[in-house]
Structures are given as structure tokens and as C-alpha cells.
Amino acid sequence: MKRAVLISLLTASLAGCSTISSTWNSWFGNDKNKPAALETLSGPASGRIVWSAKGDNINFPLSIATPGDRFVVASSDGTVRALAAADGRELWRGDAGAKLLAGIGSDGRFAAVVNRDNELVVLDAGKVAWKKALPTPVVAAPLVAGERIFALTLDRQVLAFDALDGRKIWELKRPGEPLTLAKAGVLLAYKDTLVVGQGSRLAGVDPLKGSLRWETSVATPRGTNEVERLADLVGPAVRQGELVCARAFQSSVGCINAERGSTLWNRVVGGTNGVGADDQVVVAGDASDRLSAWKLVNGDLAWSADQFQLRKLSEPVLSAKQVLIGDFEGQVHLLDRDTGKTRSRLATDGSPVVTIALLGDTALAATKSGGLFAIKAE
């Protein structure tokens, strides 16, 4: 808890410095920290918004679940909804009973969130099935798989619960890092293995017993003190076949082979958001929102693009040979997957894009004001 608080305070301090810097720049006309201007684009649109919906504001690290044929989404006020991916039709709606801290995980039937009281709340087809107090804070979305709910705490403890009745099945505590990051971590499934981010490492865990199967590093922490060496893995991570690719905070981007539990490649690059990938490339932004794409198979640089610097980009998703990424003005940019050149852009509601999720050929962009915009890249 103290470790997470320290990082939160550090983040707040840095944010304060940013505010002072911005004010100073506005007084003296320094353009260094201004977001890049949008390009003038020509040519046909390479994507379209096929439907939209509205909910409450999103003031927590939302993760949109994509089970089957639906998007499962949540709002800060505790509202949880399942929307048909084809047309945005509401399939069910529920209420977690309190404002949210983390979410959402879902297998289509069960949906799991964490509220501001640090309670794991599980809904069954929209109705609250049970609640369970968690030992330490959680900001990562729970994972729902195999009628189990998995939660990853800020101190990187993993807990498994029975989805039907909330019975705790196991917990995994491992030697922690000196500091952890108050940011959503990595928690996903690979076949019958639970893949968990712990510090700069990915761990493969038996989901039935909670025992460790393998462990491998995405980054090699460097620095003269604990803050400089902080290289926590941040979500979302992505899976492509046997590979799982992830971002280590302000350190590197890399891919591991989840079948063998071994590191395939990593590349040193700063940045704080998760990554996107398809069967050809892995894409991520750095601390200044310069985008880079690396070849999935070996980590060789495919391209870099700097047209969105300081535009506070979301994590990217890849669809139809395009990269979709949102910015602080609610614009969703569509880039050529092979070159990084901007092909077109789509406006949403003017508030920051907080996350984008992909289901089949439909991407769902969520904005801070609660807007949901389904996009098809073409």
C-alpha cells in the first residue's frame, strides 16, 4: 500500500510540475510543450463510425471486455452494460452499487468490477451475484475465465475466486518489487495458463492451483535508485498466437513466448501506455507520443511516426491493416499499418479517448465523457 501511495504522490508531483510548466509556456510563448497540430488529410475515409452510445463519465482505468458477440462496458457511477457489437443494442444492464475503481472483466455471463470501497463485485447477467472485500487496492480489471474471477492487486498479489459463490480458491504472493505502479497491470489468459505481470516480469500461473509454471523478463530495470529502476508491466498487453507482448513502464516493449515461457525480444523505449499488435507488428507510443512499430517475429523496427507528439494518445489497436489510436481531443486516428502514415481520422465527442477495444472487425472507443463509438476500419 505504501509503495503504491508513493508512486501516486510522485505522479501527482510530476503532474503539478507539468501544470506550472504549461503556465510558464503560455506566458512566454514557448511552443515546445504544445500538442502537434492535426495534419491536413485528403483522400477517402478509411473507417467509419457504425453506432454510438452514451454513459456516465469514465474516471477510472476502464478496460472493455469483448466476450463472444458483445462489448461489456462500465461507467464511473457503477453502471455495467453489455452491448451487441453489431449494432450497439443493449443486451443487459446492471448496477455495481457504488462508484468504480477498476473494471471490467467478463466472459459474457459474469462481469467483474472493483468499487471505491475496494470490493470485488460480480454480476450475473446484470444482477449482483456477490461482493468480496479485497486485501489491498486494485486498479487492473479482473479477469473472468473458466467460471473463476482473477484479481491482481497493486502489490501484484493474485487472487482467484469461484464465479458462482465468491469462494476464494487460492492466492499467490511472491517477493515484491521495492516500488509498484498505481496503474493497471497485466492479467490475461493463454490457453490453460494465467499470464500475470509482476514487476518487469511475466509469470505463467496454473489457474487451478495458483502455482508458478514459468517466469520471464520483458525489461531489464536500470537506474541508480528505486524510482529510476521502476519497470512495472502496464496493461493492456496483447496476445498473438503463442506470443504475449507488453509494455514495461518507461523502460521497454517486448514479446515473450507463452508456450515456452521465454523472452523472444525487447526494445528499449520509454512510455506509459499499453501496446497494440496484429500478426505482423507491435505498436506503441513513447513518453512524447511518438509511435513505433516493431516486427512481431523479431522486434526489428518497421517504422516510427511523430505526427501525434504530445497529443496524449490512448493505447493502439490494429484492424484491417490499420492502427487505430485516440487522442485528448476525442479524435480517433487511422494509420497505415505498414508505413505509419495517417490515412484518416474520426471525431467522437471532443473529450479524451480513454481506451479502445477490438472485437472481430469492430473497434469500440470510449471517451472520458462516457461516449462509446463503434468503428470499422476499411
mmCIF file of C-alpha atoms in Angstrom:
data_model
loop_
_atom_site.group_PDB
_atom_site.id
_atom_site.type_symbol
_atom_site.label_atom_id
_atom_site.label_comp_id
_atom_site.label_asym_id
_atom_site.label_seq_id
_atom_site.Cartn_x
_atom_site.Cartn_y
_atom_site.Cartn_z
ATOM 1 C CA MET A 1 0.000 0.000 0.000
ATOM 2 C CA LYS A 2 2.786 2.434 0.951
ATOM 3 C CA ARG A 3 4.621 1.615 -2.239
ATOM 4 C CA ALA A 4 1.558 2.391 -4.380
ATOM 5 C CA VAL A 5 0.875 5.603 -2.457
ATOM 6 C CA LEU A 6 4.459 6.721 -3.018
ATOM 7 C CA ILE A 7 4.072 6.336 -6.751
ATOM 8 C CA SER A 8 0.722 8.123 -6.661
ATOM 9 C CA LEU A 9 2.301 11.037 -4.842
ATOM 10 C CA LEU A 10 5.189 11.062 -7.272
ATOM 11 C CA THR A 11 2.754 11.133 -10.172
ATOM 12 C CA ALA A 12 0.840 14.000 -8.584
ATOM 13 C CA SER A 13 4.071 15.917 -8.084
ATOM 14 C CA LEU A 14 5.046 15.444 -11.700
ATOM 15 C CA ALA A 15 1.566 16.495 -12.806
ATOM 16 C CA GLY A 16 1.957 19.647 -10.714
ATOM 17 C CA CYS A 17 5.277 20.393 -12.388
ATOM 18 C CA SER A 18 3.583 19.928 -15.762
ATOM 19 C CA THR A 19 0.893 22.442 -14.835
ATOM 20 C CA ILE A 20 3.480 25.028 -13.768
ATOM 21 C CA SER A 21 5.454 24.405 -16.946
ATOM 22 C CA SER A 22 2.350 24.839 -19.102
ATOM 23 C CA THR A 23 1.508 28.135 -17.394
ATOM 24 C CA TRP A 24 5.066 29.406 -17.844
ATOM 25 C CA ASN A 25 4.993 28.448 -21.517
ATOM 26 C CA SER A 26 1.681 30.222 -22.063
ATOM 27 C CA TRP A 27 3.184 33.408 -20.592
ATOM 28 C CA PHE A 28 6.401 33.351 -22.598
ATOM 29 C CA GLY A 29 5.265 31.721 -25.838
ATOM 30 C CA ASN A 30 7.324 28.516 -25.597
ATOM 31 C CA ASP A 31 5.902 26.052 -28.138
ATOM 32 C CA LYS A 32 7.898 23.008 -27.024
ATOM 33 C CA ASN A 33 5.067 21.511 -24.980
ATOM 34 C CA LYS A 34 2.255 22.257 -27.408
ATOM 35 C CA PRO A 35 0.486 19.227 -28.897
ATOM 36 C CA ALA A 36 1.213 18.613 -32.557
ATOM 37 C CA ALA A 37 -1.285 20.226 -34.910
ATOM 38 C CA LEU A 38 -3.542 17.862 -36.829
ATOM 39 C CA GLU A 39 -2.469 17.116 -40.369
ATOM 40 C CA THR A 40 -4.493 18.189 -43.382
ATOM 41 C CA LEU A 41 -5.738 14.955 -44.885
ATOM 42 C CA SER A 42 -7.022 14.180 -48.358
ATOM 43 C CA GLY A 43 -8.404 11.075 -49.928
ATOM 44 C CA PRO A 44 -11.259 8.768 -48.955
ATOM 45 C CA ALA A 45 -12.051 7.848 -45.361
ATOM 46 C CA SER A 46 -10.518 4.564 -44.268
ATOM 47 C CA GLY A 47 -13.025 3.926 -41.478
ATOM 48 C CA ARG A 48 -16.465 4.908 -40.222
ATOM 49 C CA ILE A 49 -18.473 5.097 -37.015
ATOM 50 C CA VAL A 50 -21.216 2.462 -37.270
ATOM 51 C CA TRP A 51 -23.004 3.181 -33.970
ATOM 52 C CA SER A 52 -22.590 5.134 -30.767
ATOM 53 C CA ALA A 53 -23.941 5.099 -27.210
ATOM 54 C CA LYS A 54 -23.670 7.281 -24.110
ATOM 55 C CA GLY A 55 -22.987 6.525 -20.453
ATOM 56 C CA ASP A 56 -21.660 8.240 -17.350
ATOM 57 C CA ASN A 57 -18.172 9.763 -17.213
ATOM 58 C CA ILE A 58 -15.177 7.426 -17.048
ATOM 59 C CA ASN A 59 -12.773 8.420 -14.285
ATOM 60 C CA PHE A 60 -11.042 5.085 -13.719
ATOM 61 C CA PRO A 61 -8.791 2.857 -15.892
ATOM 62 C CA LEU A 62 -11.560 1.257 -17.956
ATOM 63 C CA SER A 63 -10.861 -1.993 -19.746
ATOM 64 C CA ILE A 64 -13.614 -3.002 -22.190
ATOM 65 C CA ALA A 65 -14.371 -6.745 -22.181
ATOM 66 C CA THR A 66 -15.058 -8.469 -25.520
ATOM 67 C CA PRO A 67 -16.668 -11.866 -24.902
ATOM 68 C CA GLY A 68 -18.370 -13.529 -27.853
ATOM 69 C CA ASP A 69 -20.533 -11.092 -29.794
ATOM 70 C CA ARG A 70 -20.643 -8.225 -27.307
ATOM 71 C CA PHE A 71 -18.788 -5.405 -25.642
ATOM 72 C CA VAL A 72 -19.162 -5.226 -21.866
ATOM 73 C CA VAL A 73 -18.560 -1.712 -20.552
ATOM 74 C CA ALA A 74 -18.766 0.170 -17.274
ATOM 75 C CA SER A 75 -19.086 3.786 -16.124
ATOM 76 C CA SER A 76 -17.721 5.567 -13.064
ATOM 77 C CA ASP A 77 -21.160 5.601 -11.421
ATOM 78 C CA GLY A 78 -21.184 1.785 -11.267
ATOM 79 C CA THR A 79 -23.373 1.107 -14.300
ATOM 80 C CA VAL A 80 -22.386 -2.049 -16.201
ATOM 81 C CA ARG A 81 -23.776 -2.821 -19.655
ATOM 82 C CA ALA A 82 -23.472 -5.473 -22.350
ATOM 83 C CA LEU A 83 -23.858 -4.064 -25.872
ATOM 84 C CA ALA A 84 -24.209 -6.050 -29.084
ATOM 85 C CA ALA A 85 -21.109 -5.489 -31.190
ATOM 86 C CA ALA A 86 -23.152 -5.444 -34.404
ATOM 87 C CA ASP A 87 -25.477 -2.551 -33.610
ATOM 88 C CA GLY A 88 -24.927 -1.313 -30.024
ATOM 89 C CA ARG A 89 -28.211 -2.790 -28.803
ATOM 90 C CA GLU A 90 -28.274 -3.119 -25.007
ATOM 91 C CA LEU A 91 -28.366 -6.794 -24.028
ATOM 92 C CA TRP A 92 -28.398 -6.261 -20.287
ATOM 93 C CA ARG A 93 -27.687 -3.584 -17.721
ATOM 94 C CA GLY A 94 -26.644 -3.796 -14.081
ATOM 95 C CA ASP A 95 -25.510 -1.617 -11.204
ATOM 96 C CA ALA A 96 -22.471 -2.402 -9.037
ATOM 97 C CA GLY A 97 -23.975 -0.263 -6.265
ATOM 98 C CA ALA A 98 -21.073 2.168 -5.904
ATOM 99 C CA LYS A 99 -18.582 4.173 -7.948
ATOM 100 C CA LEU A 100 -15.876 2.133 -9.612
ATOM 101 C CA LEU A 101 -12.142 1.875 -9.135
ATOM 102 C CA ALA A 102 -11.369 -0.806 -11.746
ATOM 103 C CA GLY A 103 -13.041 -2.910 -14.421
ATOM 104 C CA ILE A 104 -14.316 -4.561 -16.402
ATOM 105 C CA GLY A 105 -13.759 -8.264 -16.913
ATOM 106 C CA SER A 106 -16.409 -10.522 -18.401
ATOM 107 C CA ASP A 107 -16.981 -13.886 -20.055
ATOM 108 C CA GLY A 108 -20.379 -12.795 -21.377
ATOM 109 C CA ARG A 109 -22.387 -14.068 -18.417
ATOM 110 C CA PHE A 110 -20.351 -12.941 -15.421
ATOM 111 C CA ALA A 111 -18.951 -9.415 -15.226
ATOM 112 C CA ALA A 112 -16.479 -8.245 -12.556
ATOM 113 C CA VAL A 113 -15.538 -4.773 -11.344
ATOM 114 C CA VAL A 114 -13.915 -3.260 -8.248
ATOM 115 C CA ASN A 115 -15.666 -0.409 -6.438
ATOM 116 C CA ARG A 116 -14.293 2.542 -4.471
ATOM 117 C CA ASP A 117 -14.578 0.502 -1.250
ATOM 118 C CA ASN A 118 -12.111 -1.962 -2.815
ATOM 119 C CA GLU A 119 -14.788 -4.624 -3.102
ATOM 120 C CA LEU A 120 -14.775 -7.113 -5.961
ATOM 121 C CA VAL A 121 -18.330 -7.016 -7.330
ATOM 122 C CA VAL A 122 -19.541 -9.807 -9.631
ATOM 123 C CA LEU A 123 -22.712 -9.542 -11.699
ATOM 124 C CA ASP A 124 -24.502 -12.478 -13.300
ATOM 125 C CA ALA A 125 -26.302 -11.305 -16.452
ATOM 126 C CA GLY A 126 -26.569 -7.834 -14.934
ATOM 127 C CA LYS A 127 -27.622 -8.774 -11.387
ATOM 128 C CA VAL A 128 -25.170 -8.548 -8.492
ATOM 129 C CA ALA A 129 -24.262 -12.108 -7.503
ATOM 130 C CA TRP A 130 -21.777 -11.367 -4.714
ATOM 131 C CA LYS A 131 -19.229 -8.920 -3.329
ATOM 132 C CA LYS A 132 -15.896 -9.612 -1.681
ATOM 133 C CA ALA A 133 -13.546 -7.211 0.108
ATOM 134 C CA LEU A 134 -10.010 -7.324 -1.298
ATOM 135 C CA PRO A 135 -6.902 -7.073 0.919
ATOM 136 C CA THR A 136 -5.102 -4.329 -0.999
ATOM 137 C CA PRO A 137 -6.156 -1.819 -3.683
ATOM 138 C CA VAL A 138 -6.880 -2.916 -7.239
ATOM 139 C CA VAL A 139 -6.801 -0.807 -10.408
ATOM 140 C CA ALA A 140 -6.447 -3.595 -13.004
ATOM 141 C CA ALA A 141 -9.640 -5.038 -14.471
ATOM 142 C CA PRO A 142 -10.429 -8.503 -13.056
ATOM 143 C CA LEU A 143 -10.202 -11.431 -15.460
ATOM 144 C CA VAL A 144 -13.201 -13.753 -15.835
ATOM 145 C CA ALA A 145 -12.443 -17.189 -17.290
ATOM 146 C CA GLY A 146 -13.434 -20.786 -16.611
ATOM 147 C CA GLU A 147 -16.089 -19.761 -14.050
ATOM 148 C CA ARG A 148 -13.376 -18.108 -11.999
ATOM 149 C CA ILE A 149 -12.609 -14.483 -11.222
ATOM 150 C CA PHE A 150 -8.963 -13.452 -11.009
ATOM 151 C CA ALA A 151 -7.888 -10.185 -9.375
ATOM 152 C CA LEU A 152 -4.453 -8.527 -9.490
ATOM 153 C CA THR A 153 -3.734 -6.134 -6.620
ATOM 154 C CA LEU A 154 -1.399 -3.147 -6.626
ATOM 155 C CA ASP A 155 1.227 -5.149 -4.748
ATOM 156 C CA ARG A 156 0.903 -7.762 -7.540
ATOM 157 C CA GLN A 157 -0.816 -10.375 -5.408
ATOM 158 C CA VAL A 158 -3.117 -12.627 -7.466
ATOM 159 C CA LEU A 159 -6.391 -13.944 -6.026
ATOM 160 C CA ALA A 160 -8.766 -16.489 -7.560
ATOM 161 C CA PHE A 161 -12.464 -16.738 -6.664
ATOM 162 C CA ASP A 162 -15.285 -19.056 -7.669
ATOM 163 C CA ALA A 163 -17.529 -17.076 -10.011
ATOM 164 C CA LEU A 164 -20.689 -18.710 -8.689
ATOM 165 C CA ASP A 165 -20.394 -18.013 -4.971
ATOM 166 C CA GLY A 166 -17.300 -15.849 -4.393
ATOM 167 C CA ARG A 167 -15.369 -18.537 -2.506
ATOM 168 C CA LYS A 168 -11.637 -17.774 -2.537
ATOM 169 C CA ILE A 169 -9.855 -20.662 -4.219
ATOM 170 C CA TRP A 170 -6.228 -19.590 -3.922
ATOM 171 C CA GLU A 171 -3.904 -16.603 -3.644
ATOM 172 C CA LEU A 172 -0.406 -16.133 -4.978
ATOM 173 C CA LYS A 173 2.004 -13.900 -3.096
ATOM 174 C CA ARG A 174 5.508 -13.504 -4.415
ATOM 175 C CA PRO A 175 8.505 -11.390 -3.398
ATOM 176 C CA GLY A 176 7.550 -7.880 -4.455
ATOM 177 C CA GLU A 177 9.418 -5.042 -6.086
ATOM 178 C CA PRO A 178 10.615 -2.120 -3.904
ATOM 179 C CA LEU A 179 8.032 0.049 -5.704
ATOM 180 C CA THR A 180 4.911 -0.752 -7.697
ATOM 181 C CA LEU A 181 2.981 1.447 -10.070
ATOM 182 C CA ALA A 182 -0.544 2.735 -9.357
ATOM 183 C CA LYS A 183 -1.599 1.792 -12.875
ATOM 184 C CA ALA A 184 -3.485 -1.175 -14.331
ATOM 185 C CA GLY A 185 -1.188 -4.181 -14.718
ATOM 186 C CA VAL A 186 -1.186 -7.262 -16.942
ATOM 187 C CA LEU A 187 -3.644 -10.116 -16.391
ATOM 188 C CA LEU A 188 -4.734 -12.337 -19.280
ATOM 189 C CA ALA A 189 -5.258 -15.945 -20.317
ATOM 190 C CA TYR A 190 -3.144 -18.060 -22.657
ATOM 191 C CA LYS A 191 -4.743 -21.472 -23.244
ATOM 192 C CA ASP A 192 -4.805 -23.049 -19.761
ATOM 193 C CA THR A 193 -2.276 -20.608 -18.284
ATOM 194 C CA LEU A 194 -2.906 -17.375 -16.418
ATOM 195 C CA VAL A 195 -0.357 -14.754 -17.518
ATOM 196 C CA VAL A 196 0.400 -12.147 -14.845
ATOM 197 C CA GLY A 197 2.631 -9.087 -14.818
ATOM 198 C CA GLN A 198 4.821 -8.914 -11.697
ATOM 199 C CA GLY A 199 7.348 -6.114 -11.758
ATOM 200 C CA SER A 200 9.216 -6.290 -15.072
ATOM 201 C CA ARG A 201 8.424 -9.993 -15.451
ATOM 202 C CA LEU A 202 5.590 -12.017 -16.920
ATOM 203 C CA ALA A 203 4.655 -15.104 -14.945
ATOM 204 C CA GLY A 204 2.693 -18.119 -16.153
ATOM 205 C CA VAL A 205 0.418 -19.419 -13.388
ATOM 206 C CA ASP A 206 -1.680 -22.596 -13.102
ATOM 207 C CA PRO A 207 -5.239 -21.170 -12.846
ATOM 208 C CA LEU A 208 -6.479 -24.215 -10.914
ATOM 209 C CA LYS A 209 -3.819 -24.289 -8.188
ATOM 210 C CA GLY A 210 -2.133 -20.878 -8.243
ATOM 211 C CA SER A 211 1.310 -22.424 -8.697
ATOM 212 C CA LEU A 212 4.029 -20.880 -10.862
ATOM 213 C CA ARG A 213 4.714 -22.572 -14.216
ATOM 214 C CA TRP A 214 7.256 -20.192 -15.706
ATOM 215 C CA GLU A 215 8.639 -16.681 -15.449
ATOM 216 C CA THR A 216 10.477 -14.448 -17.907
ATOM 217 C CA SER A 217 11.504 -10.784 -18.165
ATOM 218 C CA VAL A 218 10.164 -8.158 -20.553
ATOM 219 C CA ALA A 219 12.611 -5.488 -19.337
ATOM 220 C CA THR A 220 15.925 -5.143 -17.533
ATOM 221 C CA PRO A 221 15.451 -2.371 -14.950
ATOM 222 C CA ARG A 222 18.201 0.250 -14.957
ATOM 223 C CA GLY A 223 18.934 3.245 -12.777
ATOM 224 C CA THR A 224 20.649 4.429 -9.617
ATOM 225 C CA ASN A 225 17.579 4.340 -7.353
ATOM 226 C CA GLU A 226 14.283 2.514 -6.933
ATOM 227 C CA VAL A 227 12.239 5.098 -8.820
ATOM 228 C CA GLU A 228 14.552 5.016 -11.854
ATOM 229 C CA ARG A 229 14.508 1.214 -11.812
ATOM 230 C CA LEU A 230 10.711 1.036 -11.739
ATOM 231 C CA ALA A 231 9.713 -1.075 -14.761
ATOM 232 C CA ASP A 232 6.274 -2.402 -13.845
ATOM 233 C CA LEU A 233 4.373 -4.002 -16.699
ATOM 234 C CA VAL A 234 1.303 -1.960 -17.638
ATOM 235 C CA GLY A 235 -1.820 -3.051 -19.469
ATOM 236 C CA PRO A 236 -3.175 -3.731 -21.850
ATOM 237 C CA ALA A 237 -0.883 -6.484 -23.073
ATOM 238 C CA VAL A 238 -1.779 -8.299 -26.294
ATOM 239 C CA ARG A 239 -1.687 -11.914 -27.403
ATOM 240 C CA GLN A 240 -0.864 -13.041 -30.931
ATOM 241 C CA GLY A 241 -0.721 -16.812 -31.281
ATOM 242 C CA GLU A 242 1.905 -18.098 -28.831
ATOM 243 C CA LEU A 243 3.254 -14.603 -28.186
ATOM 244 C CA VAL A 244 2.294 -12.148 -25.467
ATOM 245 C CA CYS A 245 3.588 -8.592 -25.901
ATOM 246 C CA ALA A 246 3.640 -5.918 -23.208
ATOM 247 C CA ARG A 247 5.000 -2.560 -22.115
ATOM 248 C CA ALA A 248 7.334 -2.090 -19.159
ATOM 249 C CA PHE A 249 6.768 1.386 -17.676
ATOM 250 C CA GLN A 250 9.225 3.930 -19.116
ATOM 251 C CA SER A 251 11.587 1.092 -19.953
ATOM 252 C CA SER A 252 10.850 -1.167 -22.905
ATOM 253 C CA VAL A 253 8.405 -3.031 -25.115
ATOM 254 C CA GLY A 254 8.832 -6.757 -25.594
ATOM 255 C CA CYS A 255 7.270 -10.078 -26.512
ATOM 256 C CA ILE A 256 7.519 -13.454 -24.812
ATOM 257 C CA ASN A 257 6.648 -16.959 -25.952
ATOM 258 C CA ALA A 258 3.893 -18.080 -23.581
ATOM 259 C CA GLU A 259 4.137 -21.695 -24.712
ATOM 260 C CA ARG A 260 7.777 -21.981 -23.641
ATOM 261 C CA GLY A 261 7.862 -19.212 -21.049
ATOM 262 C CA SER A 262 10.824 -17.475 -22.668
ATOM 263 C CA THR A 263 11.617 -13.940 -23.833
ATOM 264 C CA LEU A 264 11.574 -13.511 -27.619
ATOM 265 C CA TRP A 265 12.705 -9.870 -27.851
ATOM 266 C CA ASN A 266 12.555 -6.491 -26.156
ATOM 267 C CA ARG A 267 13.389 -2.971 -27.252
ATOM 268 C CA VAL A 268 14.347 -0.063 -25.012
ATOM 269 C CA VAL A 269 11.742 2.709 -25.331
ATOM 270 C CA GLY A 270 10.023 4.984 -22.836
ATOM 271 C CA GLY A 271 6.262 5.254 -22.468
ATOM 272 C CA THR A 272 3.416 4.579 -20.070
ATOM 273 C CA ASN A 273 0.570 3.044 -22.113
ATOM 274 C CA GLY A 274 -0.094 -0.488 -23.240
ATOM 275 C CA VAL A 275 0.600 -1.871 -26.707
ATOM 276 C CA GLY A 276 -1.350 -2.992 -29.761
ATOM 277 C CA ALA A 277 -0.484 -5.745 -32.213
ATOM 278 C CA ASP A 278 -1.621 -7.868 -35.119
ATOM 279 C CA ASP A 279 0.070 -10.826 -36.805
ATOM 280 C CA GLN A 280 2.714 -8.557 -38.334
ATOM 281 C CA VAL A 281 3.693 -5.739 -35.962
ATOM 282 C CA VAL A 282 3.592 -4.479 -32.368
ATOM 283 C CA VAL A 283 2.789 -0.770 -31.994
ATOM 284 C CA ALA A 284 3.330 1.523 -29.005
ATOM 285 C CA GLY A 285 3.862 5.195 -28.216
ATOM 286 C CA ASP A 286 6.679 6.681 -26.170
ATOM 287 C CA ALA A 287 6.563 9.378 -23.484
ATOM 288 C CA SER A 288 6.209 12.138 -26.104
ATOM 289 C CA ASP A 289 3.602 10.173 -28.143
ATOM 290 C CA ARG A 290 5.988 9.232 -30.907
ATOM 291 C CA LEU A 291 4.698 5.930 -32.309
ATOM 292 C CA SER A 292 6.882 2.974 -33.235
ATOM 293 C CA ALA A 293 6.095 -0.359 -34.868
ATOM 294 C CA TRP A 294 8.277 -3.437 -34.443
ATOM 295 C CA LYS A 295 8.040 -6.653 -36.416
ATOM 296 C CA LEU A 296 6.249 -9.217 -34.288
ATOM 297 C CA VAL A 297 8.588 -12.094 -35.133
ATOM 298 C CA ASN A 298 11.918 -10.474 -34.237
ATOM 299 C CA GLY A 299 11.462 -6.942 -32.883
ATOM 300 C CA ASP A 300 13.082 -5.199 -35.849
ATOM 301 C CA LEU A 301 11.860 -1.619 -36.271
ATOM 302 C CA ALA A 302 9.263 -1.371 -39.051
ATOM 303 C CA TRP A 303 8.557 2.370 -38.798
ATOM 304 C CA SER A 304 8.255 5.336 -36.469
ATOM 305 C CA ALA A 305 5.829 8.249 -36.669
ATOM 306 C CA ASP A 306 5.906 11.597 -34.884
ATOM 307 C CA GLN A 307 2.774 13.344 -36.206
ATOM 308 C CA PHE A 308 0.919 12.960 -32.878
ATOM 309 C CA GLN A 309 3.525 14.183 -30.413
ATOM 310 C CA LEU A 310 2.113 15.361 -27.067
ATOM 311 C CA ARG A 311 -1.468 14.562 -28.089
ATOM 312 C CA LYS A 312 -1.934 12.284 -25.038
ATOM 313 C CA LEU A 313 -2.617 9.153 -27.053
ATOM 314 C CA SER A 314 -4.529 6.094 -25.929
ATOM 315 C CA GLU A 315 -3.159 2.612 -26.426
ATOM 316 C CA PRO A 316 -3.462 1.493 -30.079
ATOM 317 C CA VAL A 317 -5.451 -1.345 -31.616
ATOM 318 C CA LEU A 318 -4.887 -2.848 -35.057
ATOM 319 C CA SER A 319 -7.627 -3.780 -37.515
ATOM 320 C CA ALA A 320 -7.839 -4.196 -41.299
ATOM 321 C CA LYS A 321 -4.153 -3.324 -41.733
ATOM 322 C CA GLN A 322 -4.658 -0.051 -39.892
ATOM 323 C CA VAL A 323 -3.617 1.297 -36.496
ATOM 324 C CA LEU A 324 -6.422 2.997 -34.551
ATOM 325 C CA ILE A 325 -5.429 5.352 -31.753
ATOM 326 C CA GLY A 326 -7.290 8.085 -29.861
ATOM 327 C CA ASP A 327 -6.144 11.456 -28.533
ATOM 328 C CA PHE A 328 -7.035 14.104 -25.949
ATOM 329 C CA GLU A 329 -9.455 15.904 -28.290
ATOM 330 C CA GLY A 330 -11.560 12.825 -28.934
ATOM 331 C CA GLN A 331 -10.095 12.173 -32.364
ATOM 332 C CA VAL A 332 -9.526 8.592 -33.467
ATOM 333 C CA HIS A 333 -6.683 8.426 -35.971
ATOM 334 C CA LEU A 334 -6.343 5.633 -38.530
ATOM 335 C CA LEU A 335 -2.789 4.926 -39.702
ATOM 336 C CA ASP A 336 -1.457 2.614 -42.355
ATOM 337 C CA ARG A 337 -0.160 -0.457 -40.538
ATOM 338 C CA ASP A 338 2.829 -0.858 -42.884
ATOM 339 C CA THR A 339 4.067 2.751 -43.038
ATOM 340 C CA GLY A 340 2.663 4.669 -40.035
ATOM 341 C CA LYS A 341 1.221 7.345 -42.343
ATOM 342 C CA THR A 342 -2.138 8.830 -41.306
ATOM 343 C CA ARG A 343 -4.927 7.750 -43.632
ATOM 344 C CA SER A 344 -7.942 9.392 -41.983
ATOM 345 C CA ARG A 345 -9.476 10.419 -38.668
ATOM 346 C CA LEU A 346 -12.854 10.240 -36.978
ATOM 347 C CA ALA A 347 -14.218 12.731 -34.449
ATOM 348 C CA THR A 348 -16.068 11.488 -31.370
ATOM 349 C CA ASP A 349 -17.403 13.825 -28.628
ATOM 350 C CA GLY A 350 -14.392 16.084 -28.057
ATOM 351 C CA SER A 351 -13.312 14.543 -24.739
ATOM 352 C CA PRO A 352 -10.175 12.364 -24.374
ATOM 353 C CA VAL A 353 -10.282 8.825 -25.701
ATOM 354 C CA VAL A 354 -9.510 6.675 -22.656
ATOM 355 C CA THR A 355 -9.395 3.246 -24.280
ATOM 356 C CA ILE A 356 -10.129 1.330 -27.489
ATOM 357 C CA ALA A 357 -11.072 -2.362 -27.613
ATOM 358 C CA LEU A 358 -11.292 -4.642 -30.639
ATOM 359 C CA LEU A 359 -13.847 -7.393 -31.276
ATOM 360 C CA GLY A 360 -13.618 -9.003 -34.701
ATOM 361 C CA ASP A 361 -13.597 -6.154 -37.196
ATOM 362 C CA THR A 362 -15.243 -3.630 -34.851
ATOM 363 C CA ALA A 363 -13.289 -1.325 -32.544
ATOM 364 C CA LEU A 364 -15.027 0.409 -29.632
ATOM 365 C CA ALA A 365 -13.574 3.734 -28.495
ATOM 366 C CA ALA A 366 -14.598 5.017 -25.054
ATOM 367 C CA THR A 367 -14.212 8.665 -24.090
ATOM 368 C CA LYS A 368 -13.830 10.331 -20.719
ATOM 369 C CA SER A 369 -17.294 11.890 -21.075
ATOM 370 C CA GLY A 370 -18.840 8.434 -21.386
ATOM 371 C CA GLY A 371 -19.195 8.268 -25.151
ATOM 372 C CA LEU A 372 -18.917 4.900 -26.881
ATOM 373 C CA PHE A 373 -18.142 4.875 -30.599
ATOM 374 C CA ALA A 374 -18.030 1.659 -32.656
ATOM 375 C CA ILE A 375 -15.637 1.960 -35.580
ATOM 376 C CA LYS A 376 -14.999 -0.248 -38.576
ATOM 377 C CA ALA A 377 -11.678 0.223 -40.344
ATOM 378 C CA GLU A 378 -11.949 -0.284 -44.100
#
